[in-house]
CSV table of C-alpha atoms and ligand atoms in Angstrom, one decimal:
chain,number,residue,atom,x,y,z
A,88,MET,CA,0.7,1.8,-37.8
A,89,GLY,CA,-0.3,-0.9,-35.3
A,90,CYS,CA,-3.1,-0.5,-32.9
A,91,ARG,CA,-2.5,0.8,-29.4
A,92,THR,CA,-4.7,1.0,-26.3
A,93,ALA,CA,-5.5,4.7,-25.7
A,94,ILE,CA,-7.1,6.2,-22.7
A,95,VAL,CA,-10.0,8.3,-24.1
A,96,GLY,CA,-11.8,9.3,-20.9
A,97,THR,CA,-11.1,9.4,-17.2
A,98,GLY,CA,-13.1,9.7,-14.0
A,99,SER,CA,-12.9,9.3,-10.3
A,100,CYS,CA,-15.1,9.3,-7.2
A,101,LEU,CA,-14.0,10.0,-3.6
A,102,PRO,CA,-16.3,9.5,-0.6
A,103,GLU,CA,-17.2,12.8,1.0
A,104,LYS,CA,-16.1,12.1,4.6
A,105,ILE,CA,-12.6,13.2,5.4
A,106,LEU,CA,-10.7,11.5,8.2
A,107,SER,CA,-7.7,13.6,9.3
A,108,ASN,CA,-4.6,12.8,11.2
A,109,SER,CA,-6.0,14.7,14.1
A,110,ASP,CA,-9.1,12.6,14.0
A,111,LEU,CA,-6.9,9.5,14.2
A,112,GLU,CA,-5.0,11.0,17.2
A,113,LYS,CA,-8.3,10.6,19.1
A,114,MET,CA,-8.7,6.9,18.0
A,115,VAL,CA,-5.2,5.4,18.4
A,116,ASP,CA,-1.9,6.3,20.0
A,117,THR,CA,-0.5,8.3,17.1
A,118,SER,CA,0.3,11.9,16.0
A,119,ASP,CA,-0.1,14.1,13.0
A,120,GLU,CA,3.7,14.5,13.1
A,121,TRP,CA,4.4,10.8,13.0
A,122,ILE,CA,2.0,10.1,10.2
A,123,THR,CA,3.1,13.0,8.1
A,124,THR,CA,6.8,12.4,8.3
A,125,ARG,CA,6.6,8.6,8.0
A,126,THR,CA,4.0,8.5,5.2
A,127,GLY,CA,3.1,11.9,3.8
A,128,ILE,CA,-0.6,11.3,4.5
A,129,LYS,CA,-2.7,14.1,6.0
A,130,ASN,CA,-6.2,13.0,5.2
A,131,ARG,CA,-8.1,10.0,3.8
A,132,ARG,CA,-11.7,9.5,2.6
A,133,ILE,CA,-14.0,7.1,4.4
A,134,ALA,CA,-17.1,5.7,2.6
A,135,LYS,CA,-20.5,5.7,4.2
A,136,LYS,CA,-23.7,3.9,3.3
A,137,GLY,CA,-24.4,4.5,-0.4
A,138,GLU,CA,-20.7,4.8,-1.2
A,139,GLU,CA,-20.0,1.1,-1.5
A,140,THR,CA,-17.1,-0.1,-3.7
A,141,SER,CA,-19.4,-0.8,-6.7
A,142,ARG,CA,-21.3,2.5,-6.2
A,143,ILE,CA,-18.2,4.8,-6.2
A,144,GLY,CA,-16.7,2.6,-9.0
A,145,ALA,CA,-19.9,3.2,-11.1
A,146,ILE,CA,-19.8,7.0,-10.5
A,147,ALA,CA,-16.1,7.1,-11.6
A,148,ALA,CA,-17.0,5.0,-14.6
A,149,GLN,CA,-19.9,7.4,-15.5
A,150,ARG,CA,-17.5,10.3,-15.3
A,151,ALA,CA,-15.0,8.6,-17.6
A,152,LEU,CA,-17.8,7.7,-20.1
A,153,ALA,CA,-19.0,11.3,-20.1
A,154,MET,CA,-15.5,12.6,-20.8
A,155,ALA,CA,-15.0,10.0,-23.6
A,156,GLY,CA,-18.4,10.7,-25.1
A,157,VAL,CA,-19.0,7.0,-25.0
A,158,ALA,CA,-22.5,5.5,-24.2
A,159,PRO,CA,-22.6,2.7,-21.6
A,160,GLU,CA,-24.1,0.3,-24.3
A,161,GLU,CA,-20.9,0.8,-26.4
A,162,ILE,CA,-18.7,-0.8,-23.6
A,163,GLY,CA,-17.7,-4.4,-24.5
A,164,LEU,CA,-15.8,-5.2,-21.3
A,165,ILE,CA,-15.5,-4.0,-17.7
A,166,ILE,CA,-12.4,-4.9,-15.7
A,167,VAL,CA,-12.3,-3.8,-12.0
A,168,GLY,CA,-9.2,-3.9,-10.0
A,169,THR,CA,-10.4,-4.5,-6.4
A,170,MET,CA,-10.0,-6.6,-3.3
A,171,THR,CA,-12.7,-4.9,-1.2
A,172,CYS,CA,-16.0,-5.2,-3.0
A,173,GLU,CA,-19.0,-5.3,-0.8
A,174,MET,CA,-19.9,-8.7,-2.4
A,175,THR,CA,-17.7,-11.7,-3.1
A,176,MET,CA,-20.2,-12.8,-5.7
A,177,PRO,CA,-21.2,-11.3,-8.0
A,178,SER,CA,-18.1,-9.4,-9.0
A,179,CYS,CA,-17.8,-5.7,-8.5
A,180,ALA,CA,-17.6,-5.4,-12.3
A,181,CYS,CA,-21.0,-7.0,-12.7
A,182,LEU,CA,-22.5,-4.7,-10.1
A,183,ILE,CA,-21.0,-1.7,-11.9
A,184,GLN,CA,-22.3,-3.0,-15.2
A,185,LYS,CA,-25.9,-3.1,-13.8
A,186,GLU,CA,-25.5,0.3,-12.2
A,187,ILE,CA,-24.3,2.1,-15.4
A,188,GLY,CA,-26.4,0.1,-17.9
A,189,ALA,CA,-23.5,-1.3,-19.8
A,190,THR,CA,-25.8,-4.0,-21.2
A,191,ASN,CA,-23.5,-5.2,-24.0
A,192,ALA,CA,-20.4,-5.8,-21.8
A,193,PHE,CA,-18.9,-8.8,-20.1
A,194,ALA,CA,-17.4,-8.0,-16.8
A,195,PHE,CA,-15.0,-9.4,-14.2
A,196,ASP,CA,-12.7,-8.4,-11.3
A,197,MET,CA,-9.0,-8.4,-11.1
A,198,ASN,CA,-7.4,-9.1,-7.7
A,199,ALA,CA,-3.8,-7.9,-7.8
A,200,ALA,CA,-4.0,-5.7,-4.7
A,201,CYS,CA,-2.5,-2.3,-5.2
A,202,SER,CA,-1.2,-3.3,-8.7
A,203,GLY,CA,-4.8,-4.1,-9.8
A,204,PHE,CA,-5.2,-1.1,-12.1
A,205,LEU,CA,-1.9,-1.7,-13.9
A,206,TYR,CA,-2.7,-5.4,-14.3
A,207,SER,CA,-6.2,-4.5,-15.6
A,208,LEU,CA,-5.0,-2.0,-18.1
A,209,ASP,CA,-2.4,-4.5,-19.4
A,210,LEU,CA,-5.2,-7.1,-19.8
A,211,ALA,CA,-7.5,-4.6,-21.5
A,212,ASP,CA,-4.6,-4.0,-24.0
A,213,LYS,CA,-4.6,-7.7,-24.9
A,214,TYR,CA,-8.3,-7.6,-25.7
A,215,ILE,CA,-7.9,-4.4,-27.8
A,216,GLN,CA,-5.0,-6.0,-29.7
A,217,SER,CA,-7.4,-8.8,-30.8
A,218,THR,CA,-10.5,-6.5,-31.1
A,219,PRO,CA,-9.4,-2.9,-31.8
A,220,GLU,CA,-12.9,-1.5,-32.1
A,221,MET,CA,-13.7,-2.7,-28.5
A,222,LYS,CA,-14.3,-0.1,-25.8
A,223,ILE,CA,-13.3,-1.1,-22.3
A,224,LEU,CA,-13.8,0.3,-18.9
A,225,VAL,CA,-10.8,-0.2,-16.7
A,226,ILE,CA,-11.6,0.7,-13.1
A,227,GLY,CA,-9.9,0.6,-9.7
A,228,SER,CA,-12.3,0.8,-6.7
A,229,GLU,CA,-11.6,0.1,-3.1
A,230,ASN,CA,-13.2,0.3,0.3
A,231,LEU,CA,-10.2,-0.3,2.6
A,232,SER,CA,-11.9,1.2,5.6
A,233,SER,CA,-14.1,-1.9,5.8
A,234,ARG,CA,-11.1,-4.1,6.1
A,235,THR,CA,-8.9,-2.0,8.4
A,236,ASN,CA,-8.3,-2.8,12.1
A,237,TRP,CA,-9.2,0.6,13.6
A,238,GLN,CA,-7.3,-0.4,16.8
A,239,ASP,CA,-4.0,-1.1,14.9
A,240,ARG,CA,-2.0,2.1,14.6
A,241,ASN,CA,0.5,0.3,12.3
A,242,THR,CA,-2.1,0.0,9.5
A,243,CYS,CA,-5.2,2.2,10.2
A,244,VAL,CA,-3.4,5.5,9.5
A,245,LEU,CA,-2.4,4.3,6.0
A,246,PHE,CA,-5.5,3.5,4.0
A,247,GLY,CA,-8.5,5.3,2.4
A,248,ASP,CA,-11.5,4.7,0.1
A,249,GLY,CA,-11.9,5.8,-3.5
A,250,ALA,CA,-12.4,4.9,-7.2
A,251,GLY,CA,-10.9,5.8,-10.5
A,252,ALA,CA,-11.8,4.8,-14.0
A,253,CYS,CA,-10.6,5.0,-17.6
A,254,VAL,CA,-12.3,4.3,-20.9
A,255,VAL,CA,-9.8,2.7,-23.3
A,256,SER,CA,-10.1,1.9,-27.0
A,257,GLY,CA,-7.9,1.1,-30.0
A,258,SER,CA,-5.9,4.0,-31.6
A,259,HIS,CA,-4.0,3.9,-34.8
A,260,GLU,CA,-2.3,7.3,-34.2
A,261,GLY,CA,0.6,5.9,-32.3
A,262,ARG,CA,-0.9,7.0,-28.9
A,263,GLY,CA,-1.7,4.6,-26.1
A,264,LEU,CA,0.0,1.9,-24.0
A,265,LEU,CA,3.5,1.3,-25.3
A,266,ALA,CA,4.4,-1.5,-22.9
A,267,SER,CA,4.0,-2.9,-19.4
A,268,ASN,CA,6.1,-5.1,-17.3
A,269,LEU,CA,4.3,-6.9,-14.5
A,270,PHE,CA,5.6,-9.2,-11.8
A,271,SER,CA,4.4,-11.3,-8.8
A,272,ASP,CA,6.1,-13.1,-6.0
A,273,GLY,CA,3.7,-15.3,-4.0
A,274,LYS,CA,6.5,-16.5,-1.7
A,275,LEU,CA,6.3,-13.2,0.1
A,276,TRP,CA,2.5,-13.3,0.6
A,277,ASN,CA,2.6,-13.2,4.4
A,278,LEU,CA,4.3,-9.8,4.5
A,279,LEU,CA,1.1,-8.1,3.4
A,280,TYR,CA,-2.2,-9.9,3.4
A,281,MET,CA,-5.9,-9.9,4.2
A,282,GLU,CA,-7.9,-13.0,4.9
A,283,SER,CA,-11.2,-14.0,3.4
A,284,ALA,CA,-14.3,-14.0,5.5
A,285,ARG,CA,-14.2,-16.8,8.2
A,286,SER,CA,-14.6,-20.2,6.6
A,287,MET,CA,-18.0,-21.9,7.0
A,288,ASN,CA,-16.3,-25.3,6.9
A,289,PRO,CA,-15.4,-25.9,10.6
A,290,ASP,CA,-12.4,-28.1,9.6
A,291,LEU,CA,-10.9,-25.2,7.8
A,292,VAL,CA,-11.2,-22.5,10.5
A,293,ARG,CA,-7.8,-21.3,11.5
A,294,PRO,CA,-8.0,-20.1,15.1
A,295,GLU,CA,-4.5,-18.6,14.9
A,296,ARG,CA,-5.7,-16.2,12.3
A,297,ASN,CA,-6.7,-12.9,13.4
A,298,GLY,CA,-9.7,-11.5,11.5
A,299,SER,CA,-10.0,-10.4,7.9
A,300,TYR,CA,-8.1,-7.2,8.3
A,301,ILE,CA,-5.2,-5.9,6.3
A,302,GLN,CA,-2.0,-7.2,8.0
A,303,MET,CA,1.4,-5.9,7.1
A,304,SER,CA,5.1,-6.1,8.1
A,305,GLY,CA,5.5,-2.4,7.2
A,306,LYS,CA,9.3,-2.3,7.2
A,307,ASP,CA,9.7,-5.4,5.0
A,308,VAL,CA,7.1,-4.2,2.6
A,309,PHE,CA,8.8,-0.8,2.4
A,310,LYS,CA,12.1,-2.4,1.6
A,311,TYR,CA,10.7,-4.6,-1.2
A,312,ALA,CA,8.4,-2.0,-2.6
A,313,VAL,CA,11.2,0.5,-3.1
A,314,ARG,CA,13.5,-1.9,-4.9
A,315,ALA,CA,10.8,-3.7,-6.9
A,316,MET,CA,9.2,-0.5,-8.3
A,317,GLU,CA,12.5,1.1,-9.1
A,318,ASP,CA,13.8,-2.0,-10.9
A,319,SER,CA,10.6,-2.5,-12.9
A,320,VAL,CA,10.5,1.1,-14.0
A,321,LEU,CA,14.2,1.1,-15.0
A,322,GLN,CA,13.8,-2.2,-16.9
A,323,LEU,CA,10.7,-0.9,-18.7
A,324,LEU,CA,12.3,2.3,-19.8
A,325,ASP,CA,15.4,0.5,-20.9
A,326,SER,CA,13.4,-2.1,-22.9
A,327,GLN,CA,11.6,0.8,-24.7
A,328,GLY,CA,14.7,2.9,-25.3
A,329,ILE,CA,13.2,5.7,-23.4
A,330,SER,CA,15.3,7.9,-21.0
A,331,ALA,CA,13.9,9.1,-17.7
A,332,ASP,CA,14.2,12.7,-19.1
A,333,GLU,CA,11.7,12.0,-21.8
A,334,VAL,CA,9.0,11.1,-19.4
A,335,SER,CA,6.5,14.0,-18.9
A,336,LEU,CA,4.7,12.7,-15.8
A,337,VAL,CA,5.1,9.8,-13.4
A,338,VAL,CA,2.0,8.5,-11.6
A,339,PRO,CA,3.2,6.1,-8.9
A,340,HIS,CA,1.0,4.1,-6.6
A,341,GLN,CA,0.4,6.4,-3.6
A,342,ALA,CA,1.5,4.2,-0.6
A,343,ASN,CA,4.2,6.2,1.1
A,344,ILE,CA,5.8,9.5,0.2
A,345,ARG,CA,9.2,8.1,1.2
A,346,ILE,CA,8.8,5.3,-1.4
A,347,ILE,CA,7.9,7.9,-4.0
A,348,ASN,CA,10.8,10.1,-3.1
A,349,SER,CA,13.2,7.3,-3.3
A,350,LEU,CA,11.9,6.3,-6.8
A,351,THR,CA,12.2,10.0,-7.9
A,352,GLU,CA,15.8,10.1,-6.8
A,353,ARG,CA,16.8,6.8,-8.4
A,354,LEU,CA,15.2,7.8,-11.7
A,355,GLY,CA,16.8,11.2,-11.5
A,356,ILE,CA,13.5,12.8,-12.5
A,357,SER,CA,12.6,16.2,-11.2
A,358,SER,CA,10.0,16.1,-8.4
A,359,GLU,CA,7.6,18.4,-10.4
A,360,LYS,CA,7.1,15.5,-12.8
A,361,ILE,CA,5.8,13.2,-10.1
A,362,TYR,CA,2.1,13.3,-9.4
A,363,ILE,CA,1.3,13.1,-5.7
A,364,ASN,CA,-2.0,13.2,-4.0
A,365,ILE,CA,-1.2,10.8,-1.1
A,366,HIS,CA,-1.7,13.7,1.4
A,367,LYS,CA,-5.4,13.9,0.5
A,368,TYR,CA,-6.4,10.3,0.1
A,369,GLY,CA,-3.8,7.9,1.7
A,370,ASN,CA,-3.3,4.5,0.1
A,371,THR,CA,-6.4,3.6,-1.9
A,372,SER,CA,-4.8,0.4,-3.3
A,373,ALA,CA,-6.0,-0.5,-6.8
A,374,ALA,CA,-7.8,2.9,-7.1
A,375,SER,CA,-4.8,5.1,-6.4
A,376,VAL,CA,-3.2,5.2,-9.9
A,377,ALA,CA,-6.6,5.6,-11.6
A,378,ILE,CA,-7.6,8.5,-9.3
A,379,ALA,CA,-4.3,10.2,-9.9
A,380,ILE,CA,-4.5,9.8,-13.7
A,381,ASP,CA,-8.0,11.4,-13.6
A,382,GLU,CA,-6.8,14.3,-11.4
A,383,ALA,CA,-3.7,14.9,-13.6
A,384,ASN,CA,-5.8,14.8,-16.7
A,385,ARG,CA,-8.5,17.2,-15.4
A,386,ALA,CA,-5.8,19.6,-14.2
A,387,GLY,CA,-4.4,19.7,-17.8
A,388,LEU,CA,-1.1,18.1,-16.9
A,389,LEU,CA,-1.3,15.6,-19.7
A,390,LYS,CA,-0.8,16.9,-23.3
A,391,ASP,CA,-1.0,14.9,-26.6
A,392,ASP,CA,2.1,12.7,-27.1
A,393,ASP,CA,3.4,13.2,-23.5
A,394,LEU,CA,5.0,10.1,-22.0
A,395,LEU,CA,3.1,9.0,-18.9
A,396,LEU,CA,4.8,6.5,-16.6
A,397,LEU,CA,2.8,4.4,-14.1
A,398,CYS,CA,4.1,2.1,-11.4
A,399,ALA,CA,2.6,0.2,-8.5
A,400,PHE,CA,3.4,-2.3,-5.8
A,401,GLY,CA,1.0,-4.3,-3.6
A,402,GLY,CA,0.1,-7.5,-1.7
A,403,GLY,CA,1.0,-10.8,-3.4
A,404,PHE,CA,3.5,-9.4,-3.9
A,405,THR,CA,2.5,-7.9,-7.2
A,406,TRP,CA,4.2,-5.0,-8.9
A,407,GLY,CA,5.1,-3.4,-12.2
A,408,ALA,CA,5.2,-0.4,-14.5
A,409,SER,CA,3.5,0.8,-17.7
A,410,ILE,CA,4.4,3.5,-20.2
A,411,ILE,CA,1.8,5.4,-22.1
A,412,ARG,CA,2.0,7.9,-25.0
A,413,TRP,CA,-0.9,10.2,-24.1
B,201,ACO,N1,1.8,6.3,15.1
B,201,ACO,C1,2.8,6.3,16.0
B,201,ACO,N2,3.8,5.4,16.1
B,201,ACO,C2,3.6,4.3,15.2
B,201,ACO,C3,2.5,4.2,14.3
B,201,ACO,C4,1.6,5.3,14.3
B,201,ACO,N3,0.6,5.3,13.5
B,201,ACO,N4,2.7,3.1,13.7
B,201,ACO,C5,3.7,2.5,14.1
B,201,ACO,N5,4.3,3.2,15.1
B,201,ACO,C6,5.5,2.9,15.8
B,201,ACO,C7,5.8,1.4,15.8
B,201,ACO,O1,5.1,0.8,16.8
B,201,ACO,C8,7.3,1.5,16.1
B,201,ACO,O2,7.5,1.7,17.5
B,201,ACO,P1,8.6,0.8,18.3
B,201,ACO,O3,9.9,1.2,17.7
B,201,ACO,O4,8.4,1.3,19.7
B,201,ACO,O5,8.2,-0.6,18.1
B,201,ACO,C9,7.8,2.7,15.4
B,201,ACO,O6,6.6,3.5,15.2
B,201,ACO,C10,8.5,2.5,14.1
B,201,ACO,O7,7.7,1.6,13.4
B,201,ACO,P2,8.2,1.1,12.0
B,201,ACO,O8,7.3,0.1,11.5
B,201,ACO,O9,9.7,0.8,12.1
B,201,ACO,O10,8.1,2.5,11.1
B,201,ACO,P3,8.5,2.7,9.6
B,201,ACO,O11,9.4,3.8,9.5
B,201,ACO,O12,8.8,1.4,8.9
B,201,ACO,O13,7.1,3.2,9.0
B,201,ACO,C11,5.2,2.4,7.7
B,201,ACO,C12,5.9,2.4,9.0
B,201,ACO,C13,4.7,3.8,7.4
B,201,ACO,C14,4.1,1.4,7.7
B,201,ACO,C15,6.2,2.0,6.5
B,201,ACO,O14,6.9,0.9,6.9
B,201,ACO,C16,5.6,1.8,5.2
B,201,ACO,O15,5.0,2.7,4.6
B,201,ACO,N6,5.6,0.6,4.7
B,201,ACO,C17,5.2,0.3,3.3
B,201,ACO,C18,3.7,0.2,3.2
B,201,ACO,C19,3.4,0.0,1.7
B,201,ACO,O16,4.1,0.5,0.9
B,201,ACO,N7,2.4,-0.7,1.4
B,201,ACO,C20,2.3,-0.8,-0.1
B,201,ACO,C21,1.4,-1.7,-0.5
B,201,ACO,S1,-0.1,-1.6,0.5
B,201,ACO,C22,-1.2,-2.7,-0.2
B,201,ACO,O17,-0.8,-3.4,-1.1
B,201,ACO,C23,-2.5,-2.7,0.4
């Protein structure tokens, strides 16, 4: 039997501070009722000093290593899906490497916005295919609160901070990642974007641009996200000859409960099979799928040989789906 990339340990780390919808009512013109009905979000976590992107990513990684029974020195590669590290250079992955003592790893970041974890897992699979004995940390870690315009009610109610991690390694037992299908469409970049820090080259400063906050045309993103995630999931299942009924658990990117409900309906999957934690954490971008996998795993929702379906959509646009035999 060929080698597959199996998840052998999971971990997550959420900042302690909870920001509720009623807290937001005091900050912008919004209401718990609006946020809950439009998004499904009730609370989100906000990082404080000492809970930077690399720090919470490192804690999630340590928890995943402990579950896997893998020592940090055994890790050959660290890939971190993120767009909000506290540093642009070095990468979040290098900071995490230092923090956890993964002295034998090489390490880099993957920027695919909210699809960052799926892209990273798919890339890890390519390394495992060529080096099956390799052990890889695949992490999603974000600090969106640092890039949110807290005066903009259109966006500030949506996002939260957090990190999730998986240790993956080669398995010859038929378990692991069966397939992914990933997509991008850069033509639509300006529907959902976040600028870099202001340019230090005066000729390249763009006065019309409006700070390095997350900017979003919510309605357009919503429309594309629903269609793109549904299409990628259906194509993936079709290409693998797997029916929606056979899937044991779906872990979708947690961006909006209405996007998730629409996906559930189109797949015809019962809603008990959809993992949802958006009410607790909001949209944590690349961390969201990884956090949800860890929670589902620790809650005993994933049994050997179960089919786990992941899907995500984010800025770029980037999107895709993955199917895993647990
Ligand atoms: N509280 C109260 N009213 C609000 C708020 C708020 N927080 N935000 C917007 N409104 C108002 C708007 O101003 C608008 O008022 P108007 O009609 O007077 O102009 C009204 O509510 C309706 O706004 P819409 O944008 O039409 O609301 P919609 O139903 O589309 O919901 C939302 C907005 C929740 C942002 C939705 O469009 C959405 O979830 N979009 C997708 C986001 C997403 O999936 N992102 C995924 C990727 S994220 C990433 O990659 C980082």
